Amino acid sequence: MKVGVPKEIKAHEYRVGLTPGAVREYVAAGHRVMIETNAGAGIGATDDDYRIVGGTILPSAAEVFASSEMIVKVKEPQPSEWCQLRENQILFTYLHLAPDPDQAKGLLKSGCTAIAYETVTDPHGGLPLLAPMSEVAGRLAIEAAGSALKRSAGGRGLLIGGVPGVQPARIVVIGGGVVGTHAARMAVGLGAEVTIIDRSILRLRELDELFEGRARTRFSTIDSVEEEVFAADVVIGAVLVPGASAPKLVRRSMLSSMRKRAVLVDVAIDQGGCFETSHPTTHADPTYDVDGIIHYCVANMPGAVPLTSSQALNNATLPFGLALANKGFSAVLENPHLRAGLNVHRGRLTYEAVAESLGLPFSPIDQAAA
C-alpha cells in the first residue's frame, strides 16, 4: 500500500505520524511510504533519516495526499487537509469529532474512511492508542498547573509541593482513568495534597491501593465535586466518555466560590472540555481568566514534547497501521478493535456516540460498508 505522512499543520504541533523507525517497519512489510519534506523536523528527524530507512520524500502535502492510499497523521485534519481526502482513501489519526461538526462534515463530504485513534479498543476494553498520549497529557497537566500557579502567570503564587512548614497546593483530579492517574502520580511525587474523584467504586479501590494513602479518593457526586473544587488550588479535568463530548462537571456558577486565582487544567478539551467555561487554547497562548480563575485548555498538550510523544504514539499505532496497510478496509471488518475505531466511511457516521453528540444520522458499520 502507498502510505502518506503529511507534516502536521495545527498550531504548535510538532509530532509526526510516523517516525523513521516506524517507516522502516512499513517498508520492511512491503509498503511504500511517502513523507512530506520536513515532516519530522519537530522531533529532530531529517529527510535523510527517512530516506535511509526507505521512505520517499515529497515536496508538498498536496502530493502526499494525492499519491497515498492511506494517510497517517497525529492531529485531526484541518480544513485545508480534509478537502484533499477522497473516497476509498483511509485516514488514520486522532479525530475527536464529537465537538467538531465542521470537521465531521468535511470528512463525510470527502467520502474517505476515517479511523480514530481515540476509539480503537483492545481485548481488555481499553483504548490503546489514546493511552500513551493520555499518559503524557496527565503528566504535563501538573507541569502546566505549576506554571499557571505562579504569580507572574496570574496564579495564586503557590509552589505545588510547598516547603517545610508551608502547606502544599491542594490538587483535585476529576476522573481516575489514565490521564487522572498519571496527573495524580506527578502531583503526589511533587508533594501536593491530592484528591481523585471518580464514579467507579472499583476504580477508586484500585487507586487507593496504588497510592497507599498518598492520595485521597472520593466518589463523584454533585456535593463531593463542589466541596473539592471550592477548596482546590488546582483542578485537573480528566474525564473521558469514549468518542462523545465530555460532560460539564464544573459550571461557571461554581467559579465564584473557588479560591481566587486557582487553576483549571482541562485535559478533556479535545472532546469539548469538562468545564463549562473551557475553550481550546494553544501553546503560544495557553491560559485565560474567567471570573478570577485561570484556565489552561491547550488542545494538543503532548505536542509540547513531540519526541517523547511521537515515539510513544508510534509504539502503540504501529501494529494497527500495518494491519490497515496489509489488508486495507478488510482489516477493519476482520478486526473488532479497528472496527471500534471506524468513525466515518463513505459519507456516513459509523460511531454512535459521535453521531449522537453531533445530532447526525448514525449508520452501523455493516450498513455503511454494504
Short mmCIF file of C-alpha atoms in Angstrom, two decimals:
data_model
loop_
_atom_site.label_atom_id
_atom_site.label_comp_id
_atom_site.label_asym_id
_atom_site.label_seq_id
_atom_site.Cartn_x
_atom_site.Cartn_y
_atom_site.Cartn_z
CA MET A 1 0.00 0.00 0.00
CA LYS A 2 1.06 3.61 -0.58
CA VAL A 3 1.15 5.29 2.84
CA GLY A 4 1.42 9.07 3.20
CA VAL A 5 2.70 11.17 6.10
CA PRO A 6 1.99 14.91 5.77
CA LYS A 7 3.57 17.47 8.06
CA GLU A 8 1.29 18.46 10.94
CA ILE A 9 -0.05 22.00 10.46
CA LYS A 10 -2.05 22.61 13.62
CA ALA A 11 -0.60 25.48 15.65
CA HIS A 12 2.47 24.41 17.65
CA GLU A 13 2.06 20.76 16.72
CA TYR A 14 5.50 19.18 16.34
CA ARG A 15 4.68 15.48 16.43
CA VAL A 16 4.80 13.31 13.32
CA GLY A 17 2.53 10.48 12.20
CA LEU A 18 5.36 8.04 11.53
CA THR A 19 8.87 8.19 12.98
CA PRO A 20 11.79 6.91 10.86
CA GLY A 21 11.73 3.69 12.89
CA ALA A 22 8.06 3.13 12.09
CA VAL A 23 8.64 3.89 8.40
CA ARG A 24 11.32 1.20 8.38
CA GLU A 25 8.73 -1.30 9.63
CA TYR A 26 6.25 -0.34 6.90
CA VAL A 27 8.92 -0.58 4.19
CA ALA A 28 10.07 -3.96 5.52
CA ALA A 29 6.46 -5.15 5.22
CA GLY A 30 6.46 -4.22 1.54
CA HIS A 31 4.75 -0.85 1.63
CA ARG A 32 5.80 2.43 0.05
CA VAL A 33 5.86 5.35 2.47
CA MET A 34 5.82 8.95 1.25
CA ILE A 35 6.70 11.70 3.69
CA GLU A 36 6.26 15.43 3.20
CA THR A 37 9.58 17.24 3.37
CA ASN A 38 10.45 18.37 6.92
CA ALA A 39 7.53 16.40 8.40
CA GLY A 40 9.85 15.06 11.10
CA ALA A 41 11.64 18.32 11.87
CA GLY A 42 9.77 18.73 15.17
CA ILE A 43 11.33 15.53 16.54
CA GLY A 44 14.75 16.18 15.01
CA ALA A 45 14.25 13.68 12.15
CA THR A 46 15.65 14.91 8.82
CA ASP A 47 14.51 13.98 5.33
CA ASP A 48 17.71 11.92 5.03
CA ASP A 49 16.73 9.98 8.15
CA TYR A 50 13.58 8.91 6.32
CA ARG A 51 15.39 8.20 3.06
CA ILE A 52 17.88 5.92 4.85
CA VAL A 53 15.05 3.65 6.05
CA GLY A 54 13.40 3.53 2.61
CA GLY A 55 10.95 6.42 2.76
CA THR A 56 10.24 8.68 -0.21
CA ILE A 57 10.30 12.44 0.39
CA LEU A 58 7.72 14.55 -1.45
CA PRO A 59 7.87 18.36 -1.64
CA SER A 60 4.31 19.17 -0.55
CA ALA A 61 1.34 17.92 1.41
CA ALA A 62 -0.76 18.07 -1.75
CA GLU A 63 1.49 15.48 -3.39
CA VAL A 64 1.38 13.28 -0.31
CA PHE A 65 -2.43 13.32 -0.21
CA ALA A 66 -2.74 12.79 -3.96
CA SER A 67 -0.27 9.86 -4.04
CA SER A 68 -1.40 7.90 -0.98
CA GLU A 69 -3.98 5.23 -0.32
CA MET A 70 -3.68 5.74 3.44
CA ILE A 71 -2.82 8.92 5.33
CA VAL A 72 -1.23 8.59 8.78
CA LYS A 73 -1.32 11.71 10.95
CA VAL A 74 -1.36 12.75 14.58
CA LYS A 75 -3.94 15.52 14.94
CA GLU A 76 -7.33 15.86 13.29
CA PRO A 77 -7.22 17.10 9.68
CA GLN A 78 -7.53 20.83 9.24
CA PRO A 79 -9.84 22.38 6.58
CA SER A 80 -7.03 22.54 4.02
CA GLU A 81 -6.41 18.83 4.60
CA TRP A 82 -9.88 17.30 4.72
CA CYS A 83 -10.67 18.85 1.33
CA GLN A 84 -7.80 16.79 -0.12
CA LEU A 85 -9.15 13.47 1.15
CA ARG A 86 -11.08 11.28 -1.27
CA GLU A 87 -13.27 8.20 -1.50
CA ASN A 88 -11.55 4.87 -0.77
CA GLN A 89 -8.68 6.67 0.98
CA ILE A 90 -8.01 5.67 4.59
CA LEU A 91 -7.28 8.32 7.21
CA PHE A 92 -5.66 7.04 10.42
CA THR A 93 -5.26 9.71 13.11
CA TYR A 94 -6.86 11.33 16.16
CA LEU A 95 -10.22 12.81 15.13
CA HIS A 96 -12.17 13.93 18.23
CA LEU A 97 -15.25 14.57 16.09
CA ALA A 98 -17.88 14.98 18.81
CA PRO A 99 -17.20 18.70 19.47
CA ASP A 100 -16.16 19.44 15.85
CA PRO A 101 -19.11 19.45 13.44
CA ASP A 102 -17.16 21.22 10.68
CA GLN A 103 -14.52 18.52 10.57
CA ALA A 104 -17.18 15.81 10.67
CA LYS A 105 -18.99 17.34 7.71
CA GLY A 106 -15.71 17.73 5.84
CA LEU A 107 -14.83 14.07 6.31
CA LEU A 108 -18.34 12.97 5.36
CA LYS A 109 -18.19 15.04 2.18
CA SER A 110 -14.79 13.61 1.22
CA GLY A 111 -16.09 10.04 1.17
CA CYS A 112 -12.95 8.80 2.94
CA THR A 113 -12.66 6.08 5.56
CA ALA A 114 -11.60 7.74 8.82
CA ILE A 115 -10.33 5.64 11.72
CA ALA A 116 -9.87 7.48 15.01
CA TYR A 117 -7.00 6.55 17.30
CA GLU A 118 -9.09 7.54 20.31
CA THR A 119 -11.81 4.92 19.79
CA VAL A 120 -9.70 1.90 18.75
CA THR A 121 -10.02 -0.69 21.52
CA ASP A 122 -8.05 -3.62 22.91
CA PRO A 123 -9.13 -7.06 24.24
CA HIS A 124 -9.35 -5.63 27.78
CA GLY A 125 -11.76 -2.85 26.82
CA GLY A 126 -9.04 -0.20 26.95
CA LEU A 127 -8.15 2.48 24.43
CA PRO A 128 -4.57 1.56 23.50
CA LEU A 129 -3.94 4.39 21.04
CA LEU A 130 -5.32 7.05 23.34
CA ALA A 131 -3.47 5.75 26.39
CA PRO A 132 0.09 6.88 25.53
CA MET A 133 -0.98 10.46 24.84
CA SER A 134 -3.19 10.39 27.93
CA GLU A 135 -0.14 9.37 29.95
CA VAL A 136 1.85 12.27 28.51
CA ALA A 137 -1.02 14.76 28.92
CA GLY A 138 -1.68 13.68 32.52
CA ARG A 139 1.94 14.27 33.47
CA LEU A 140 2.12 17.55 31.56
CA ALA A 141 -1.08 18.73 33.28
CA ILE A 142 0.78 19.08 36.57
CA GLU A 143 3.67 20.90 34.91
CA ALA A 144 1.14 23.25 33.29
CA ALA A 145 -0.61 23.77 36.63
CA GLY A 146 2.68 24.57 38.32
CA SER A 147 3.45 27.25 35.74
CA ALA A 148 -0.07 28.72 35.86
CA LEU A 149 0.04 28.89 39.67
CA LYS A 150 2.98 31.30 39.53
CA ARG A 151 2.03 34.89 40.34
CA SER A 152 3.76 36.10 37.17
CA ALA A 153 1.32 33.95 35.18
CA GLY A 154 -1.70 35.27 37.08
CA GLY A 155 -1.95 32.40 39.55
CA ARG A 156 -2.07 32.28 43.33
CA GLY A 157 1.71 32.31 43.73
CA LEU A 158 1.92 28.77 45.11
CA LEU A 159 4.64 26.16 44.81
CA ILE A 160 2.93 22.82 44.18
CA GLY A 161 4.89 20.91 46.80
CA GLY A 162 5.27 23.77 49.27
CA VAL A 163 8.32 23.75 51.56
CA PRO A 164 8.78 22.52 55.14
CA GLY A 165 6.38 24.42 57.34
CA VAL A 166 4.26 25.69 54.44
CA GLN A 167 1.15 23.89 53.13
CA PRO A 168 1.48 22.49 49.58
CA ALA A 169 -1.01 23.10 46.80
CA ARG A 170 -4.31 21.27 47.01
CA ILE A 171 -4.90 19.46 43.71
CA VAL A 172 -8.18 17.82 42.73
CA VAL A 173 -8.22 15.38 39.83
CA ILE A 174 -11.67 14.71 38.35
CA GLY A 175 -11.50 11.33 36.63
CA GLY A 176 -9.45 8.33 37.68
CA GLY A 177 -8.55 6.95 34.26
CA VAL A 178 -5.19 7.10 32.51
CA VAL A 179 -4.94 10.90 32.47
CA GLY A 180 -6.08 11.26 36.06
CA THR A 181 -3.81 8.53 37.36
CA HIS A 182 -0.70 10.00 35.75
CA ALA A 183 -1.61 13.51 36.84
CA ALA A 184 -2.07 12.29 40.40
CA ARG A 185 1.23 10.42 40.25
CA MET A 186 3.09 13.57 39.26
CA ALA A 187 1.29 15.70 41.83
CA VAL A 188 1.93 13.22 44.65
CA GLY A 189 5.56 12.97 43.62
CA LEU A 190 5.93 16.74 43.94
CA GLY A 191 4.42 16.69 47.39
CA ALA A 192 0.98 18.12 46.68
CA GLU A 193 -2.16 17.30 48.62
CA VAL A 194 -4.11 15.23 46.09
CA THR A 195 -7.73 14.09 45.81
CA ILE A 196 -9.03 11.90 42.97
CA ILE A 197 -12.74 11.88 42.17
CA ASP A 198 -14.34 9.11 40.10
CA ARG A 199 -17.71 7.39 39.65
CA SER A 200 -16.39 3.83 39.75
CA ILE A 201 -16.05 2.28 43.19
CA LEU A 202 -13.85 -0.44 41.68
CA ARG A 203 -11.51 2.18 40.19
CA LEU A 204 -11.40 4.10 43.46
CA ARG A 205 -10.36 0.91 45.27
CA GLU A 206 -7.60 0.35 42.71
CA LEU A 207 -6.38 3.94 43.10
CA ASP A 208 -6.49 3.67 46.88
CA GLU A 209 -4.22 0.64 46.72
CA LEU A 210 -1.96 2.22 44.10
CA PHE A 211 -1.29 5.39 46.08
CA GLU A 212 -1.24 3.72 49.51
CA GLY A 213 -2.76 6.71 51.26
CA ARG A 214 -0.67 9.35 49.47
CA ALA A 215 -3.79 10.49 47.58
CA ARG A 216 -7.39 10.62 48.82
CA THR A 217 -10.20 9.14 46.76
CA ARG A 218 -13.81 10.31 46.67
CA PHE A 219 -16.88 9.03 44.90
CA SER A 220 -18.18 11.55 42.39
CA THR A 221 -21.40 13.30 43.37
CA ILE A 222 -22.54 16.89 42.91
CA ASP A 223 -21.73 17.53 46.57
CA SER A 224 -18.26 15.95 46.52
CA VAL A 225 -17.25 17.72 43.31
CA GLU A 226 -18.37 21.09 44.70
CA GLU A 227 -16.64 20.56 48.06
CA GLU A 228 -13.34 19.60 46.47
CA VAL A 229 -13.39 22.18 43.67
CA PHE A 230 -14.20 25.04 46.05
CA ALA A 231 -11.23 24.14 48.28
CA ALA A 232 -8.76 23.44 45.46
CA ASP A 233 -5.79 25.40 44.21
CA VAL A 234 -5.74 23.30 41.03
CA VAL A 235 -8.46 21.24 39.36
CA ILE A 236 -7.44 18.76 36.65
CA GLY A 237 -10.28 17.81 34.30
CA ALA A 238 -9.56 14.23 33.22
CA VAL A 239 -13.00 12.87 32.32
CA LEU A 240 -13.48 10.71 29.23
CA VAL A 241 -16.58 9.33 27.53
CA PRO A 242 -15.12 7.44 24.53
CA GLY A 243 -15.95 9.25 21.31
CA ALA A 244 -18.56 11.52 22.90
CA SER A 245 -18.46 15.06 24.23
CA ALA A 246 -17.13 15.36 27.77
CA PRO A 247 -19.70 16.12 30.49
CA LYS A 248 -19.54 19.62 32.03
CA LEU A 249 -18.69 18.96 35.66
CA VAL A 250 -17.61 22.45 36.70
CA ARG A 251 -20.18 25.13 35.86
CA ARG A 252 -19.49 28.83 35.56
CA SER A 253 -21.67 29.49 38.58
CA MET A 254 -19.15 27.50 40.66
CA LEU A 255 -16.19 29.72 39.82
CA SER A 256 -17.23 32.48 42.19
CA SER A 257 -16.97 30.05 45.12
CA MET A 258 -13.47 28.86 44.18
CA ARG A 259 -10.22 30.23 45.57
CA LYS A 260 -9.26 33.33 43.60
CA ARG A 261 -6.53 32.71 41.04
CA ALA A 262 -6.96 28.95 41.31
CA VAL A 263 -6.15 26.98 38.15
CA LEU A 264 -8.35 24.77 35.98
CA VAL A 265 -6.49 22.44 33.59
CA ASP A 266 -8.91 20.86 31.10
CA VAL A 267 -7.25 17.80 29.59
CA ALA A 268 -10.63 16.81 28.09
CA ILE A 269 -10.67 19.86 25.83
CA ASP A 270 -10.23 17.72 22.68
CA GLN A 271 -13.66 16.27 23.47
CA GLY A 272 -15.21 19.66 24.18
CA GLY A 273 -13.90 20.08 27.72
CA CYS A 274 -15.35 19.16 31.11
CA PHE A 275 -15.54 22.73 32.44
CA GLU A 276 -18.36 24.93 31.17
CA THR A 277 -16.01 27.88 30.69
CA SER A 278 -13.39 25.95 28.70
CA HIS A 279 -12.41 26.75 25.15
CA PRO A 280 -9.35 25.49 23.24
CA THR A 281 -6.07 27.38 23.60
CA THR A 282 -2.61 26.90 22.09
CA HIS A 283 0.90 26.54 23.44
CA ALA A 284 1.56 30.09 22.26
CA ASP A 285 -1.24 31.50 24.43
CA PRO A 286 -2.21 28.69 26.82
CA THR A 287 -4.24 30.41 29.55
CA TYR A 288 -7.07 32.87 30.09
CA ASP A 289 -9.01 34.22 33.04
CA VAL A 290 -12.71 33.76 33.73
CA ASP A 291 -14.12 35.27 36.93
CA GLY A 292 -10.67 35.28 38.55
CA ILE A 293 -9.94 31.62 37.73
CA ILE A 294 -7.03 30.73 35.44
CA HIS A 295 -7.95 28.27 32.65
CA TYR A 296 -5.37 26.14 30.82
CA CYS A 297 -7.04 24.42 27.86
CA VAL A 298 -4.35 23.56 25.31
CA ALA A 299 -5.87 21.11 22.84
CA ASN A 300 -2.64 19.33 21.91
CA MET A 301 -0.72 19.18 25.16
CA PRO A 302 1.56 16.26 24.12
CA GLY A 303 2.71 18.38 21.16
CA ALA A 304 4.93 20.26 23.63
CA VAL A 305 7.13 17.17 23.99
CA PRO A 306 6.99 15.81 20.44
CA LEU A 307 9.95 13.44 20.63
CA THR A 308 8.57 11.55 23.61
CA SER A 309 5.01 11.75 22.29
CA SER A 310 5.77 10.63 18.72
CA GLN A 311 7.77 7.63 19.90
CA ALA A 312 5.10 6.60 22.42
CA LEU A 313 2.31 7.05 19.88
CA ASN A 314 4.10 5.11 17.14
CA ASN A 315 4.78 2.23 19.53
CA ALA A 316 1.02 1.93 20.02
CA THR A 317 -0.24 2.61 16.49
CA LEU A 318 2.28 0.51 14.54
CA PRO A 319 0.51 -2.90 14.66
CA PHE A 320 -2.84 -1.35 13.76
CA GLY A 321 -1.36 0.76 10.98
CA LEU A 322 0.44 -2.23 9.50
CA ALA A 323 -2.79 -4.24 9.59
CA LEU A 324 -4.52 -1.49 7.61
CA ALA A 325 -1.64 -1.25 5.16
CA ASN A 326 -1.59 -5.02 4.69
CA LYS A 327 -5.32 -5.58 4.22
CA GLY A 328 -6.92 -2.18 3.61
CA PHE A 329 -10.54 -1.79 4.71
CA SER A 330 -10.79 -5.57 5.13
CA ALA A 331 -8.70 -5.17 8.28
CA VAL A 332 -11.49 -3.05 9.78
CA LEU A 333 -14.10 -5.70 9.03
CA GLU A 334 -11.93 -8.52 10.39
CA ASN A 335 -10.54 -6.83 13.50
CA PRO A 336 -13.12 -5.83 16.14
CA HIS A 337 -10.72 -3.32 17.69
CA LEU A 338 -10.18 -1.48 14.40
CA ARG A 339 -13.95 -1.65 13.83
CA ALA A 340 -14.36 0.28 17.06
CA GLY A 341 -12.04 2.92 15.63
CA LEU A 342 -14.08 3.49 12.47
CA ASN A 343 -15.85 6.85 12.74
CA VAL A 344 -16.58 7.75 9.10
CA HIS A 345 -16.97 5.58 6.00
CA ARG A 346 -18.14 6.64 2.55
CA GLY A 347 -20.11 9.63 3.72
CA ARG A 348 -21.66 8.01 6.80
CA LEU A 349 -21.00 8.34 10.55
CA THR A 350 -20.30 4.90 11.94
CA TYR A 351 -19.61 5.74 15.60
CA GLU A 352 -22.84 6.11 17.55
CA ALA A 353 -21.57 8.41 20.31
CA VAL A 354 -20.19 10.84 17.73
CA ALA A 355 -23.43 10.83 15.73
CA GLU A 356 -25.44 11.43 18.90
CA SER A 357 -23.18 14.30 20.01
CA LEU A 358 -23.44 15.97 16.60
CA GLY A 359 -27.14 15.27 16.07
CA LEU A 360 -26.40 13.50 12.79
CA PRO A 361 -27.61 10.12 11.47
CA PHE A 362 -25.73 7.02 12.63
CA SER A 363 -25.00 4.10 10.30
CA PRO A 364 -23.86 0.73 11.70
CA ILE A 365 -20.63 -0.43 10.06
CA ASP A 366 -22.23 -3.33 8.25
CA GLN A 367 -24.80 -0.99 6.74
CA ALA A 368 -22.19 1.63 5.79
CA ALA A 369 -19.90 -0.98 4.24
CA ALA A 370 -22.63 -2.62 2.19
#
